[in-house]
Amino acid sequence: MTSEARILIVDDHKDTLYALESALTPLGHPLARATSGDEALKQVLRGGIALLLLDVRTPDAEELDVVRYLRRLEQTQHIPVLLLTGLDPDHELTGAAFALGVADLLVKPIDPWALRTKVRYLYDTHQRHHALEQEVRTLRARLNATPDPTTPDLRTTPDLRSAPTRPGRVPLQRDTDIPRATSA
């Protein structure tokens, strides 16, 4: 995922899409739109989506089908989802949404300031999570790579700090072993 990861807004009403885009444009992140659950899934599976704002009721999908599908796939299970609804959510829907790992459920009309705050946090968190995953993959690849004969293998090199001292050798010292001078 690049720094150009998009925020996907899914709603079957074009006026709502426009309002949400207008509210999120000041954040400066690229935005994408979809008007159906199927279209949203296609865009998410192509990659490059860091956050999904999803209307609970899209004409071609049951309430949480899109989220259920995303959570089953390894490549999409960590994408944060903000659910949007025009109706007061019932306890069953809310419980099922949070059980699927939905970040939050927002009731329309949505306060633009609150929306931007939540989106900024979730977008940044997803980007940091992705960067950490990349770093772990890089480190694992370095560990599994063919070792350079001039570089000591840290997996097999003994820790000299815990090695017994032989006569004539000075043991290694740590900063904590050295008394510090205090200023008067």
mmCIF file of C-alpha atoms in Angstrom:
data_model
loop_
_atom_site.group_PDB
_atom_site.id
_atom_site.type_symbol
_atom_site.label_atom_id
_atom_site.label_comp_id
_atom_site.label_asym_id
_atom_site.label_seq_id
_atom_site.Cartn_x
_atom_site.Cartn_y
_atom_site.Cartn_z
ATOM 1 C CA MET A 1 0.000 0.000 0.000
ATOM 2 C CA THR A 2 1.358 3.393 -0.890
ATOM 3 C CA SER A 3 0.881 6.719 0.827
ATOM 4 C CA GLU A 4 -1.806 7.290 -1.797
ATOM 5 C CA ALA A 5 -4.162 4.756 -0.203
ATOM 6 C CA ARG A 6 -7.745 5.791 -0.791
ATOM 7 C CA ILE A 7 -10.807 6.185 1.373
ATOM 8 C CA LEU A 8 -13.737 4.393 -0.241
ATOM 9 C CA ILE A 9 -17.189 5.888 0.335
ATOM 10 C CA VAL A 10 -20.112 3.567 -0.426
ATOM 11 C CA ASP A 11 -23.678 4.842 -0.605
ATOM 12 C CA ASP A 12 -26.445 4.377 -3.148
ATOM 13 C CA HIS A 13 -27.536 8.027 -2.886
ATOM 14 C CA LYS A 14 -25.394 10.394 -4.958
ATOM 15 C CA ASP A 15 -26.260 13.374 -2.732
ATOM 16 C CA THR A 16 -24.891 11.529 0.302
ATOM 17 C CA LEU A 17 -21.735 10.586 -1.613
ATOM 18 C CA TYR A 18 -21.204 14.217 -2.550
ATOM 19 C CA ALA A 19 -21.780 15.418 1.044
ATOM 20 C CA LEU A 20 -19.341 12.857 2.464
ATOM 21 C CA GLU A 21 -16.716 13.692 -0.167
ATOM 22 C CA SER A 22 -17.096 17.393 0.646
ATOM 23 C CA ALA A 23 -16.666 16.692 4.355
ATOM 24 C CA LEU A 24 -13.541 14.550 3.811
ATOM 25 C CA THR A 25 -11.768 16.559 1.097
ATOM 26 C CA PRO A 26 -10.016 18.856 3.650
ATOM 27 C CA LEU A 27 -8.105 15.826 4.970
ATOM 28 C CA GLY A 28 -6.194 15.634 1.686
ATOM 29 C CA HIS A 29 -6.479 11.861 1.249
ATOM 30 C CA PRO A 30 -7.549 10.419 -2.109
ATOM 31 C CA LEU A 31 -11.233 9.487 -2.167
ATOM 32 C CA ALA A 32 -13.071 6.854 -4.177
ATOM 33 C CA ARG A 33 -16.785 6.191 -4.442
ATOM 34 C CA ALA A 34 -19.070 3.249 -5.044
ATOM 35 C CA THR A 35 -22.841 3.043 -5.239
ATOM 36 C CA SER A 36 -23.243 -0.661 -4.455
ATOM 37 C CA GLY A 37 -21.763 -3.393 -2.308
ATOM 38 C CA ASP A 38 -20.518 -5.299 -5.365
ATOM 39 C CA GLU A 39 -18.781 -2.251 -6.769
ATOM 40 C CA ALA A 40 -17.211 -1.588 -3.358
ATOM 41 C CA LEU A 41 -15.897 -5.158 -3.085
ATOM 42 C CA LYS A 42 -14.340 -4.939 -6.551
ATOM 43 C CA GLN A 43 -12.508 -1.731 -5.642
ATOM 44 C CA VAL A 44 -11.320 -3.092 -2.301
ATOM 45 C CA LEU A 45 -10.034 -6.301 -3.896
ATOM 46 C CA ARG A 46 -8.039 -4.288 -6.459
ATOM 47 C CA GLY A 47 -6.118 -2.873 -3.485
ATOM 48 C CA GLY A 48 -5.144 0.581 -2.360
ATOM 49 C CA ILE A 49 -8.043 1.093 0.066
ATOM 50 C CA ALA A 50 -7.118 2.213 3.587
ATOM 51 C CA LEU A 51 -10.610 2.889 4.948
ATOM 52 C CA LEU A 52 -14.178 2.039 3.999
ATOM 53 C CA LEU A 53 -17.206 4.217 4.772
ATOM 54 C CA LEU A 54 -20.127 1.922 4.085
ATOM 55 C CA ASP A 55 -23.848 2.608 4.072
ATOM 56 C CA VAL A 56 -25.498 -0.249 5.950
ATOM 57 C CA ARG A 57 -28.316 -0.565 3.459
ATOM 58 C CA THR A 58 -27.131 -0.946 -0.109
ATOM 59 C CA PRO A 59 -29.633 -2.320 -2.645
ATOM 60 C CA ASP A 60 -27.575 -5.351 -3.716
ATOM 61 C CA ALA A 61 -26.373 -6.635 -0.325
ATOM 62 C CA GLU A 62 -27.796 -7.557 3.055
ATOM 63 C CA GLU A 63 -26.881 -5.276 5.930
ATOM 64 C CA LEU A 64 -23.435 -6.615 6.807
ATOM 65 C CA ASP A 65 -22.591 -8.917 3.894
ATOM 66 C CA VAL A 66 -19.825 -6.662 2.558
ATOM 67 C CA VAL A 67 -18.144 -6.512 5.971
ATOM 68 C CA ARG A 68 -18.471 -10.291 6.457
ATOM 69 C CA TYR A 69 -16.809 -10.889 3.096
ATOM 70 C CA LEU A 70 -13.959 -8.440 3.829
ATOM 71 C CA ARG A 71 -13.254 -10.050 7.196
ATOM 72 C CA ARG A 72 -12.892 -13.517 5.639
ATOM 73 C CA LEU A 73 -10.046 -12.465 3.332
ATOM 74 C CA GLU A 74 -6.549 -12.011 4.695
ATOM 75 C CA GLN A 75 -5.792 -9.092 2.369
ATOM 76 C CA THR A 76 -8.840 -7.097 3.501
ATOM 77 C CA GLN A 77 -9.527 -8.163 7.071
ATOM 78 C CA HIS A 78 -7.608 -5.244 8.604
ATOM 79 C CA ILE A 79 -9.247 -2.472 6.583
ATOM 80 C CA PRO A 80 -11.179 -0.295 9.038
ATOM 81 C CA VAL A 81 -14.884 0.092 8.308
ATOM 82 C CA LEU A 82 -17.154 2.939 9.397
ATOM 83 C CA LEU A 83 -20.781 1.985 8.946
ATOM 84 C CA LEU A 84 -23.272 4.685 8.009
ATOM 85 C CA THR A 85 -27.005 4.440 8.556
ATOM 86 C CA GLY A 86 -29.954 6.735 8.016
ATOM 87 C CA LEU A 87 -32.040 4.863 10.588
ATOM 88 C CA ASP A 88 -31.556 4.470 14.294
ATOM 89 C CA PRO A 89 -29.505 1.278 14.596
ATOM 90 C CA ASP A 90 -31.070 -1.554 16.531
ATOM 91 C CA HIS A 91 -29.161 -3.523 19.171
ATOM 92 C CA GLU A 92 -28.938 -6.609 16.962
ATOM 93 C CA LEU A 93 -27.348 -4.708 14.055
ATOM 94 C CA THR A 94 -24.980 -2.827 16.369
ATOM 95 C CA GLY A 95 -23.890 -6.014 18.133
ATOM 96 C CA ALA A 96 -23.337 -7.879 14.872
ATOM 97 C CA ALA A 97 -21.395 -4.949 13.379
ATOM 98 C CA PHE A 98 -19.041 -4.638 16.319
ATOM 99 C CA ALA A 99 -18.611 -8.422 16.469
ATOM 100 C CA LEU A 100 -17.337 -8.222 12.876
ATOM 101 C CA GLY A 101 -14.781 -5.609 13.897
ATOM 102 C CA VAL A 102 -16.478 -2.491 12.540
ATOM 103 C CA ALA A 103 -14.721 0.588 13.910
ATOM 104 C CA ASP A 104 -17.872 2.639 14.463
ATOM 105 C CA LEU A 105 -21.487 3.104 13.414
ATOM 106 C CA LEU A 106 -22.514 6.653 12.462
ATOM 107 C CA VAL A 107 -26.098 7.868 12.134
ATOM 108 C CA LYS A 108 -26.930 10.300 9.327
ATOM 109 C CA PRO A 109 -26.900 13.251 9.183
ATOM 110 C CA ILE A 110 -23.241 13.039 10.164
ATOM 111 C CA ASP A 111 -21.366 15.885 11.829
ATOM 112 C CA PRO A 112 -18.502 16.686 9.399
ATOM 113 C CA TRP A 113 -16.049 17.552 12.191
ATOM 114 C CA ALA A 114 -16.671 14.252 14.015
ATOM 115 C CA LEU A 115 -16.442 12.347 10.731
ATOM 116 C CA ARG A 116 -13.106 13.943 9.813
ATOM 117 C CA THR A 117 -11.719 13.219 13.295
ATOM 118 C CA LYS A 118 -12.677 9.532 13.134
ATOM 119 C CA VAL A 119 -11.503 9.131 9.548
ATOM 120 C CA ARG A 120 -8.163 10.836 10.239
ATOM 121 C CA TYR A 121 -7.506 8.534 13.190
ATOM 122 C CA LEU A 122 -8.551 5.321 11.407
ATOM 123 C CA TYR A 123 -6.686 6.192 8.206
ATOM 124 C CA ASP A 124 -3.465 6.994 10.070
ATOM 125 C CA THR A 125 -3.767 3.874 12.225
ATOM 126 C CA HIS A 126 -4.245 1.692 9.155
ATOM 127 C CA GLN A 127 -1.227 3.266 7.443
ATOM 128 C CA ARG A 128 0.954 2.690 10.523
ATOM 129 C CA HIS A 129 -0.261 -0.911 10.751
ATOM 130 C CA HIS A 130 0.587 -1.434 7.097
ATOM 131 C CA ALA A 131 4.057 0.119 7.530
ATOM 132 C CA LEU A 132 4.759 -2.204 10.462
ATOM 133 C CA GLU A 133 3.680 -5.226 8.416
ATOM 134 C CA GLN A 134 6.069 -4.144 5.646
ATOM 135 C CA GLU A 135 8.906 -3.749 8.131
ATOM 136 C CA VAL A 136 8.268 -7.209 9.602
ATOM 137 C CA ARG A 137 8.302 -8.742 6.100
ATOM 138 C CA THR A 138 11.572 -6.958 5.296
ATOM 139 C CA LEU A 139 13.203 -8.104 8.529
ATOM 140 C CA ARG A 140 12.049 -11.696 8.004
ATOM 141 C CA ALA A 141 13.428 -11.647 4.483
ATOM 142 C CA ARG A 142 16.761 -10.362 5.777
ATOM 143 C CA LEU A 143 16.882 -13.109 8.407
ATOM 144 C CA ASN A 144 16.098 -15.796 5.847
ATOM 145 C CA ALA A 145 18.462 -14.444 3.181
ATOM 146 C CA THR A 146 21.755 -16.141 2.403
ATOM 147 C CA PRO A 147 24.169 -14.891 5.040
ATOM 148 C CA ASP A 148 27.167 -12.759 4.113
ATOM 149 C CA PRO A 149 30.283 -14.670 5.271
ATOM 150 C CA THR A 150 31.864 -11.448 6.564
ATOM 151 C CA THR A 151 28.873 -10.580 8.761
ATOM 152 C CA PRO A 152 28.435 -12.507 12.027
ATOM 153 C CA ASP A 153 25.192 -14.432 12.254
ATOM 154 C CA LEU A 154 23.436 -12.905 15.256
ATOM 155 C CA ARG A 155 21.267 -15.988 15.646
ATOM 156 C CA THR A 156 24.317 -18.150 16.435
ATOM 157 C CA THR A 157 26.823 -15.630 17.848
ATOM 158 C CA PRO A 158 27.050 -16.049 21.625
ATOM 159 C CA ASP A 159 26.173 -13.128 23.831
ATOM 160 C CA LEU A 160 29.574 -12.077 25.185
ATOM 161 C CA ARG A 161 28.072 -10.229 28.139
ATOM 162 C CA SER A 162 27.002 -13.511 29.696
ATOM 163 C CA ALA A 163 30.183 -15.435 28.811
ATOM 164 C CA PRO A 164 32.319 -16.503 31.773
ATOM 165 C CA THR A 165 35.521 -14.541 32.141
ATOM 166 C CA ARG A 166 38.848 -16.264 31.744
ATOM 167 C CA PRO A 167 42.004 -15.110 33.498
ATOM 168 C CA GLY A 168 43.505 -12.208 31.625
ATOM 169 C CA ARG A 169 40.175 -11.013 30.141
ATOM 170 C CA VAL A 170 38.295 -7.989 31.301
ATOM 171 C CA PRO A 171 34.537 -8.584 31.421
ATOM 172 C CA LEU A 172 32.314 -6.338 29.318
ATOM 173 C CA GLN A 173 30.634 -3.580 31.261
ATOM 174 C CA ARG A 174 27.301 -1.909 30.741
ATOM 175 C CA ASP A 175 26.539 1.708 31.399
ATOM 176 C CA THR A 176 24.586 0.656 34.493
ATOM 177 C CA ASP A 177 27.739 -0.921 35.961
ATOM 178 C CA ILE A 178 29.698 2.319 35.737
ATOM 179 C CA PRO A 179 29.115 4.840 38.520
ATOM 180 C CA ARG A 180 28.012 8.171 37.164
ATOM 181 C CA ALA A 181 29.524 11.432 38.310
ATOM 182 C CA THR A 182 27.097 13.725 39.964
ATOM 183 C CA SER A 183 27.211 17.452 39.522
ATOM 184 C CA ALA A 184 27.716 19.481 42.644
#
